mmCIF file of C-alpha atoms and ligand atoms in Angstrom:
data_model
loop_
_atom_site.group_PDB
_atom_site.id
_atom_site.type_symbol
_atom_site.label_atom_id
_atom_site.label_comp_id
_atom_site.label_asym_id
_atom_site.label_seq_id
_atom_site.Cartn_x
_atom_site.Cartn_y
_atom_site.Cartn_z
ATOM 1 C CA MET A 1 199.557 139.004 230.480
ATOM 2 C CA SER A 2 198.603 138.663 234.145
ATOM 3 C CA ARG A 3 197.697 135.126 235.161
ATOM 4 C CA LEU A 4 194.045 135.772 236.114
ATOM 5 C CA HIS A 5 193.256 138.507 233.626
ATOM 6 C CA ASN A 6 189.614 139.611 233.950
ATOM 7 C CA GLN A 7 188.590 136.515 235.925
ATOM 8 C CA LEU A 8 185.807 137.050 238.456
ATOM 9 C CA ALA A 9 186.893 135.974 241.956
ATOM 10 C CA ILE A 10 184.825 135.956 245.167
ATOM 11 C CA VAL A 11 186.832 135.906 248.408
ATOM 12 C CA THR A 12 184.994 135.516 251.708
ATOM 13 C CA GLY A 13 186.525 136.815 254.921
ATOM 14 C CA ALA A 14 188.484 139.364 252.893
ATOM 15 C CA SER A 15 188.347 142.226 255.390
ATOM 16 C CA ARG A 16 191.636 141.232 257.040
ATOM 17 C CA GLY A 17 194.183 138.459 257.551
ATOM 18 C CA ILE A 18 194.488 135.632 255.051
ATOM 19 C CA GLY A 19 191.406 136.635 253.042
ATOM 20 C CA ALA A 20 192.649 140.192 252.556
ATOM 21 C CA ALA A 21 196.020 138.845 251.354
ATOM 22 C CA ILE A 22 194.291 136.438 248.958
ATOM 23 C CA ALA A 23 192.088 139.216 247.541
ATOM 24 C CA GLU A 24 195.106 141.425 247.003
ATOM 25 C CA ALA A 25 197.168 138.667 245.353
ATOM 26 C CA LEU A 26 194.315 137.776 242.984
ATOM 27 C CA ALA A 27 193.715 141.430 242.096
ATOM 28 C CA GLN A 28 197.413 141.898 241.378
ATOM 29 C CA GLU A 29 197.149 139.073 238.853
ATOM 30 C CA GLY A 30 194.319 140.847 237.050
ATOM 31 C CA ALA A 31 191.248 139.257 238.660
ATOM 32 C CA ARG A 32 188.104 141.266 239.345
ATOM 33 C CA VAL A 33 187.740 140.535 243.041
ATOM 34 C CA VAL A 34 184.592 140.705 245.145
ATOM 35 C CA ARG A 35 185.617 140.934 248.800
ATOM 36 C CA VAL A 36 183.004 139.645 251.229
ATOM 37 C CA ALA A 37 182.825 140.087 255.029
ATOM 38 C CA ARG A 38 180.648 141.699 257.689
ATOM 39 C CA THR A 39 182.866 144.791 257.941
ATOM 40 C CA VAL A 40 184.646 145.084 254.607
ATOM 41 C CA THR A 41 185.317 148.663 253.530
ATOM 42 C CA GLN A 42 185.703 150.107 250.083
ATOM 43 C CA ARG A 43 189.224 150.545 248.753
ATOM 44 C CA ALA A 44 190.349 153.355 246.519
ATOM 45 C CA GLY A 45 191.529 152.527 243.059
ATOM 46 C CA GLY A 46 189.153 149.667 242.497
ATOM 47 C CA VAL A 47 189.858 146.358 240.821
ATOM 48 C CA ALA A 48 187.868 145.108 243.787
ATOM 49 C CA SER A 49 184.232 145.350 244.869
ATOM 50 C CA GLU A 50 182.953 144.851 248.376
ATOM 51 C CA VAL A 51 179.830 143.143 249.648
ATOM 52 C CA ILE A 52 178.781 143.229 253.283
ATOM 53 C CA CYS A 53 177.430 139.833 254.268
ATOM 54 C CA ASP A 54 177.117 137.775 257.436
ATOM 55 C CA LEU A 55 177.855 134.309 256.091
ATOM 56 C CA THR A 56 176.147 132.632 259.028
ATOM 57 C CA GLU A 57 172.816 134.013 257.732
ATOM 58 C CA PRO A 58 171.388 131.878 254.885
ATOM 59 C CA ASP A 59 169.269 134.731 253.484
ATOM 60 C CA GLN A 60 172.269 137.036 253.284
ATOM 61 C CA VAL A 61 174.345 134.404 251.451
ATOM 62 C CA ALA A 62 171.518 133.863 248.952
ATOM 63 C CA THR A 63 171.299 137.629 248.389
ATOM 64 C CA LEU A 64 175.081 137.775 247.954
ATOM 65 C CA ALA A 65 174.949 135.132 245.216
ATOM 66 C CA THR A 66 172.060 136.834 243.415
ATOM 67 C CA SER A 67 173.684 140.251 243.470
ATOM 68 C CA VAL A 68 177.105 138.957 242.386
ATOM 69 C CA THR A 69 175.790 136.890 239.499
ATOM 70 C CA THR A 70 173.430 139.677 238.387
ATOM 71 C CA ASP A 71 176.058 142.420 238.582
ATOM 72 C CA PHE A 72 179.159 140.511 237.463
ATOM 73 C CA GLY A 73 178.225 137.026 236.178
ATOM 74 C CA VAL A 74 179.175 133.499 237.217
ATOM 75 C CA PRO A 75 182.449 133.481 239.174
ATOM 76 C CA ASP A 76 185.571 131.869 237.766
ATOM 77 C CA LEU A 77 186.938 131.465 241.267
ATOM 78 C CA VAL A 78 185.401 131.289 244.751
ATOM 79 C CA VAL A 79 187.641 131.266 247.820
ATOM 80 C CA SER A 80 185.657 130.241 250.896
ATOM 81 C CA ASN A 81 188.012 131.588 253.539
ATOM 82 C CA ALA A 82 185.954 133.298 256.269
ATOM 83 C CA GLY A 83 186.406 131.595 259.600
ATOM 84 C CA GLY A 84 186.702 131.872 263.333
ATOM 85 C CA PHE A 85 189.025 130.284 265.885
ATOM 86 C CA LEU A 86 188.671 129.075 269.446
ATOM 87 C CA LEU A 87 191.070 127.494 271.938
ATOM 88 C CA LYS A 88 189.225 125.759 274.768
ATOM 89 C CA ARG A 89 189.442 122.378 276.445
ATOM 90 C CA LEU A 90 186.388 120.133 276.383
ATOM 91 C CA GLU A 91 185.456 121.080 279.946
ATOM 92 C CA ASP A 92 185.313 124.777 279.001
ATOM 93 C CA THR A 93 183.647 124.397 275.580
ATOM 94 C CA THR A 94 179.931 125.108 275.651
ATOM 95 C CA ALA A 95 177.360 123.862 273.178
ATOM 96 C CA GLU A 96 177.077 127.484 271.998
ATOM 97 C CA ASP A 97 180.851 127.575 271.332
ATOM 98 C CA LEU A 98 180.543 124.481 269.181
ATOM 99 C CA GLU A 99 177.534 125.868 267.348
ATOM 100 C CA SER A 100 179.234 129.172 266.550
ATOM 101 C CA GLN A 101 182.381 127.436 265.248
ATOM 102 C CA LEU A 102 180.253 125.147 263.085
ATOM 103 C CA ALA A 103 178.237 128.129 261.860
ATOM 104 C CA ILE A 104 181.190 130.086 260.488
ATOM 105 C CA ASN A 105 183.715 127.336 259.654
ATOM 106 C CA LEU A 106 181.358 124.717 258.215
ATOM 107 C CA ARG A 107 177.804 125.925 257.612
ATOM 108 C CA ALA A 108 178.955 129.188 255.984
ATOM 109 C CA SER A 109 181.095 127.227 253.494
ATOM 110 C CA PHE A 110 178.161 124.913 252.813
ATOM 111 C CA LEU A 111 175.952 127.959 252.130
ATOM 112 C CA VAL A 112 178.579 129.551 249.868
ATOM 113 C CA ALA A 113 178.977 126.259 247.981
ATOM 114 C CA LYS A 114 175.199 125.978 247.532
ATOM 115 C CA ALA A 115 175.013 129.601 246.430
ATOM 116 C CA PHE A 116 177.685 129.472 243.722
ATOM 117 C CA LEU A 117 178.526 125.909 242.658
ATOM 118 C CA PRO A 118 175.295 125.091 240.768
ATOM 119 C CA ALA A 119 175.835 128.033 238.385
ATOM 120 C CA MET A 120 179.503 127.074 238.004
ATOM 121 C CA ARG A 121 178.435 123.522 237.122
ATOM 122 C CA ARG A 122 176.012 124.888 234.511
ATOM 123 C CA ALA A 123 178.837 127.006 233.095
ATOM 124 C CA GLY A 124 181.070 123.912 233.076
ATOM 125 C CA ARG A 125 184.031 125.731 234.587
ATOM 126 C CA GLY A 126 185.510 127.405 237.628
ATOM 127 C CA THR A 127 187.570 126.764 240.737
ATOM 128 C CA PHE A 128 186.218 126.559 244.302
ATOM 129 C CA ILE A 129 188.853 126.766 247.025
ATOM 130 C CA SER A 130 188.089 126.124 250.704
ATOM 131 C CA ILE A 131 190.506 127.294 253.371
ATOM 132 C CA GLY A 132 190.818 124.480 255.881
ATOM 133 C CA SER A 133 193.572 124.120 258.466
ATOM 134 C CA VAL A 134 196.132 121.694 259.831
ATOM 135 C CA ALA A 135 193.260 121.092 262.277
ATOM 136 C CA ASP A 136 191.159 119.601 259.436
ATOM 137 C CA HIS A 137 193.318 116.458 259.583
ATOM 138 C CA ARG A 138 195.135 116.488 262.969
ATOM 139 C CA GLY A 139 193.836 116.685 266.502
ATOM 140 C CA PHE A 140 195.327 119.131 269.003
ATOM 141 C CA PRO A 141 194.471 119.821 272.638
ATOM 142 C CA GLU A 142 191.998 122.704 273.136
ATOM 143 C CA ASN A 143 190.757 122.372 269.555
ATOM 144 C CA VAL A 144 187.501 120.510 270.240
ATOM 145 C CA ALA A 145 185.097 122.914 268.505
ATOM 146 C CA TYR A 146 187.510 124.287 265.901
ATOM 147 C CA ALA A 147 188.723 120.857 264.779
ATOM 148 C CA ALA A 148 185.175 119.500 264.639
ATOM 149 C CA SER A 149 184.247 122.348 262.293
ATOM 150 C CA LYS A 150 187.368 122.022 260.121
ATOM 151 C CA TYR A 151 187.186 118.216 259.890
ATOM 152 C CA GLY A 152 183.580 118.774 258.821
ATOM 153 C CA LEU A 153 184.761 121.219 256.187
ATOM 154 C CA ARG A 154 187.144 118.597 254.817
ATOM 155 C CA GLY A 155 184.243 116.144 254.679
ATOM 156 C CA LEU A 156 182.203 118.702 252.765
ATOM 157 C CA HIS A 157 185.103 119.286 250.382
ATOM 158 C CA GLU A 158 185.750 115.585 249.735
ATOM 159 C CA THR A 159 182.068 114.957 249.041
ATOM 160 C CA LEU A 160 181.756 117.901 246.669
ATOM 161 C CA LEU A 161 184.933 116.736 244.940
ATOM 162 C CA GLU A 162 183.102 113.552 243.950
ATOM 163 C CA GLU A 163 179.793 115.276 243.149
ATOM 164 C CA PHE A 164 181.527 117.698 240.773
ATOM 165 C CA ARG A 165 184.025 115.265 239.244
ATOM 166 C CA GLY A 166 183.874 115.602 235.460
ATOM 167 C CA SER A 167 181.796 118.791 235.613
ATOM 168 C CA GLY A 168 184.643 121.108 234.663
ATOM 169 C CA VAL A 169 184.579 122.672 238.147
ATOM 170 C CA ARG A 170 187.727 122.113 240.209
ATOM 171 C CA LEU A 171 187.579 121.977 244.012
ATOM 172 C CA THR A 172 190.602 122.405 246.249
ATOM 173 C CA LEU A 173 191.116 122.326 249.998
ATOM 174 C CA VAL A 174 194.027 124.523 251.116
ATOM 175 C CA SER A 175 195.072 123.578 254.660
ATOM 176 C CA PRO A 176 197.509 126.025 256.251
ATOM 177 C CA GLY A 177 199.308 125.646 259.551
ATOM 178 C CA PRO A 178 199.561 128.544 262.038
ATOM 179 C CA THR A 179 199.523 131.894 260.250
ATOM 180 C CA ASP A 180 200.197 135.246 261.867
ATOM 181 C CA THR A 181 196.876 137.080 261.744
ATOM 182 C CA SER A 182 194.664 138.854 264.263
ATOM 183 C CA MET A 183 192.915 135.519 264.768
ATOM 184 C CA TRP A 184 195.650 134.804 267.326
ATOM 185 C CA ASP A 185 195.258 138.085 269.278
ATOM 186 C CA PRO A 186 193.002 136.715 272.035
ATOM 187 C CA PHE A 187 195.324 133.723 272.617
ATOM 188 C CA ASP A 188 198.796 135.303 272.729
ATOM 189 C CA PRO A 189 200.800 132.336 271.368
ATOM 190 C CA ASP A 190 204.124 134.044 272.179
ATOM 191 C CA ARG A 191 203.422 133.602 275.877
ATOM 192 C CA ARG A 192 201.518 130.331 275.701
ATOM 193 C CA GLN A 193 203.410 127.137 276.448
ATOM 194 C CA GLY A 194 203.853 124.824 273.460
ATOM 195 C CA PHE A 195 202.668 127.218 270.748
ATOM 196 C CA ILE A 196 204.615 128.489 267.758
ATOM 197 C CA PRO A 197 205.526 132.147 268.347
ATOM 198 C CA ARG A 198 203.981 134.529 265.860
ATOM 199 C CA ALA A 199 207.328 135.332 264.232
ATOM 200 C CA GLY A 200 207.689 131.648 263.296
ATOM 201 C CA MET A 201 204.237 131.323 261.738
ATOM 202 C CA LEU A 202 203.280 131.499 258.074
ATOM 203 C CA ARG A 203 202.445 134.970 256.775
ATOM 204 C CA PRO A 204 199.039 135.618 255.180
ATOM 205 C CA SER A 205 200.892 136.198 251.888
ATOM 206 C CA ASP A 206 202.229 132.598 252.049
ATOM 207 C CA VAL A 207 198.670 131.260 252.055
ATOM 208 C CA ALA A 208 197.735 133.734 249.321
ATOM 209 C CA ASP A 209 200.641 132.404 247.198
ATOM 210 C CA ALA A 210 199.297 128.868 247.638
ATOM 211 C CA VAL A 211 195.806 129.958 246.562
ATOM 212 C CA LEU A 212 197.230 131.819 243.572
ATOM 213 C CA PHE A 213 199.205 128.727 242.577
ATOM 214 C CA VAL A 214 196.044 126.594 242.655
ATOM 215 C CA ALA A 215 193.940 129.191 240.845
ATOM 216 C CA SER A 216 196.448 129.743 238.074
ATOM 217 C CA ARG A 217 196.994 126.104 237.032
ATOM 218 C CA PRO A 218 195.921 125.306 233.466
ATOM 219 C CA ALA A 219 192.351 123.990 233.189
ATOM 220 C CA HIS A 220 193.459 120.346 232.812
ATOM 221 C CA VAL A 221 195.304 120.394 236.193
ATOM 222 C CA HIS A 222 193.338 119.651 239.356
ATOM 223 C CA ILE A 223 194.886 120.039 242.815
ATOM 224 C CA ASP A 224 192.438 118.492 245.274
ATOM 225 C CA TRP A 225 194.378 119.221 248.507
ATOM 226 C CA LEU A 226 197.281 121.499 249.309
ATOM 227 C CA ARG A 227 198.813 121.502 252.795
ATOM 228 C CA LEU A 228 201.379 124.036 253.967
ATOM 229 C CA GLY A 229 202.963 125.028 257.258
ATOM 230 C CA PRO A 230 205.895 126.860 258.746
ATOM 231 C CA THR A 231 209.281 125.123 258.746
ATOM 232 C CA GLY A 232 210.197 125.888 262.399
ATOM 233 C CA LYS A 233 211.312 123.128 264.756
ATOM 234 C CA ALA A 234 207.918 122.997 266.438
ATOM 235 C CA ALA A 235 206.048 123.608 263.215
ATOM 236 C CA THR A 236 204.431 120.202 262.947
ATOM 237 C CA ASP A 237 203.432 120.151 266.575
ATOM 238 C CA LYS A 238 200.915 122.867 267.160
ATOM 239 C CA HIS A 239 197.587 124.281 266.092
ATOM 240 C CA GLY A 240 196.218 126.636 263.448
HETATM 241 N N1 NAP B 1 195.529 132.231 261.215
HETATM 242 C C1 NAP B 1 195.792 130.923 261.285
HETATM 243 O O1 NAP B 1 196.687 130.458 262.042
HETATM 244 C C2 NAP B 1 195.032 129.963 260.401
HETATM 245 C C3 NAP B 1 195.591 128.674 260.192
HETATM 246 C C4 NAP B 1 194.883 127.777 259.420
HETATM 247 C C5 NAP B 1 193.681 128.120 258.847
HETATM 248 N N2 NAP B 1 193.172 129.373 259.056
HETATM 249 C C6 NAP B 1 191.877 129.692 258.443
HETATM 250 O O2 NAP B 1 192.051 130.780 257.552
HETATM 251 C C7 NAP B 1 190.831 131.513 257.451
HETATM 252 C C8 NAP B 1 191.111 132.982 257.687
HETATM 253 O O3 NAP B 1 191.680 133.122 258.978
HETATM 254 P P1 NAP B 1 192.453 134.440 259.454
HETATM 255 O O4 NAP B 1 193.581 133.990 260.279
HETATM 256 O O5 NAP B 1 192.700 135.339 258.291
HETATM 257 O O6 NAP B 1 191.347 135.035 260.440
HETATM 258 P P2 NAP B 1 190.936 136.561 260.737
HETATM 259 O O7 NAP B 1 192.094 137.449 260.565
HETATM 260 O O8 NAP B 1 190.246 136.509 262.047
HETATM 261 O O9 NAP B 1 189.878 136.873 259.568
HETATM 262 C C9 NAP B 1 188.650 136.197 259.547
HETATM 263 C C10 NAP B 1 187.827 136.744 258.386
HETATM 264 O O10 NAP B 1 186.573 136.065 258.364
HETATM 265 C C11 NAP B 1 185.535 137.064 258.341
HETATM 266 N N3 NAP B 1 184.336 136.589 259.037
HETATM 267 C C12 NAP B 1 184.268 136.090 260.293
HETATM 268 N N4 NAP B 1 182.982 135.819 260.597
HETATM 269 C C13 NAP B 1 182.243 136.154 259.503
HETATM 270 C C14 NAP B 1 180.865 136.121 259.206
HETATM 271 N N5 NAP B 1 179.955 135.673 260.095
HETATM 272 N N6 NAP B 1 180.450 136.538 257.993
HETATM 273 C C15 NAP B 1 181.349 137.006 257.095
HETATM 274 N N7 NAP B 1 182.665 137.054 257.304
HETATM 275 C C16 NAP B 1 183.111 136.642 258.505
HETATM 276 C C17 NAP B 1 186.153 138.265 259.045
HETATM 277 O O11 NAP B 1 185.522 139.474 258.611
HETATM 278 P P3 NAP B 1 184.463 140.322 259.461
HETATM 279 O O12 NAP B 1 184.825 140.190 260.905
HETATM 280 O O13 NAP B 1 184.637 141.685 258.889
HETATM 281 O O14 NAP B 1 183.146 139.723 259.120
HETATM 282 C C18 NAP B 1 187.569 138.232 258.520
HETATM 283 O O15 NAP B 1 187.654 138.843 257.262
HETATM 284 C C19 NAP B 1 189.878 130.890 258.472
HETATM 285 O O16 NAP B 1 189.023 129.965 257.821
HETATM 286 C C20 NAP B 1 190.825 130.152 259.415
HETATM 287 O O17 NAP B 1 190.195 129.080 260.078
HETATM 288 C C21 NAP B 1 193.819 130.308 259.804
#
């Protein structure tokens, strides 16, 4: 029997990168996966469904939750993965930069939590996984806006952990180090001094494996925080 047979999983930011790898890994283990993003396209062969949603828009997140619960039921698993990245020093970071990082990396997760966790609490079960970053617990140069948003996400996670303790709902923060996705395209880490080259980064499938591990633990096991990174010499030194 596959490990997530018939479980309903929502994965945000599943149109590419880490979210796409997570959605695929969950589907391969038998989950019914709803892939959410602004540009997600339908796949042939369908264990997965797709919902177009801009997670920075509260009304769209509320509509997402209503349509998912009406069409499929209360999710067994939510992976709040959608995010954005920025590398800028303080002097170059505008207030708008900060606001847009907060909107997708923090506020969107807050909206997704508000949209799904109350029903999961009523059901007395489920797993809610947030994708953080090494930048949710370590400061790096040029990470002003990104780190502020990811540290905020960890604060949200740790608070929800306490609010949902004993409810039957498990919450996990998965914090990966640098991972080779298109998120890095504008920043060209291979040519940027002090950054891990893309070939030395985690692969999206590594993060998906971590999520699958968390999601497939027996109901009495709770992993509150899982951190992973590449093993390269410089792996503990730089960004993601
Ligand atoms: N790559 C890394 O080195 C790394 C390291 C640590 C943590 N992370 C975290 O891992 C997560 C995924 O990153 P990634 O590397 O896979 O990035 P990515 O390849 O750029 O993918 C980002 C995903 O988020 C979605 N998204 C962005 N804005 C959205 C919005 N307003 N509404 C709905 N969906 C939105 C994108 O879909 P659409 O554009 O189609 O909407 C896309 O599916 C992020 O939270 C990131 O911070 C990444």
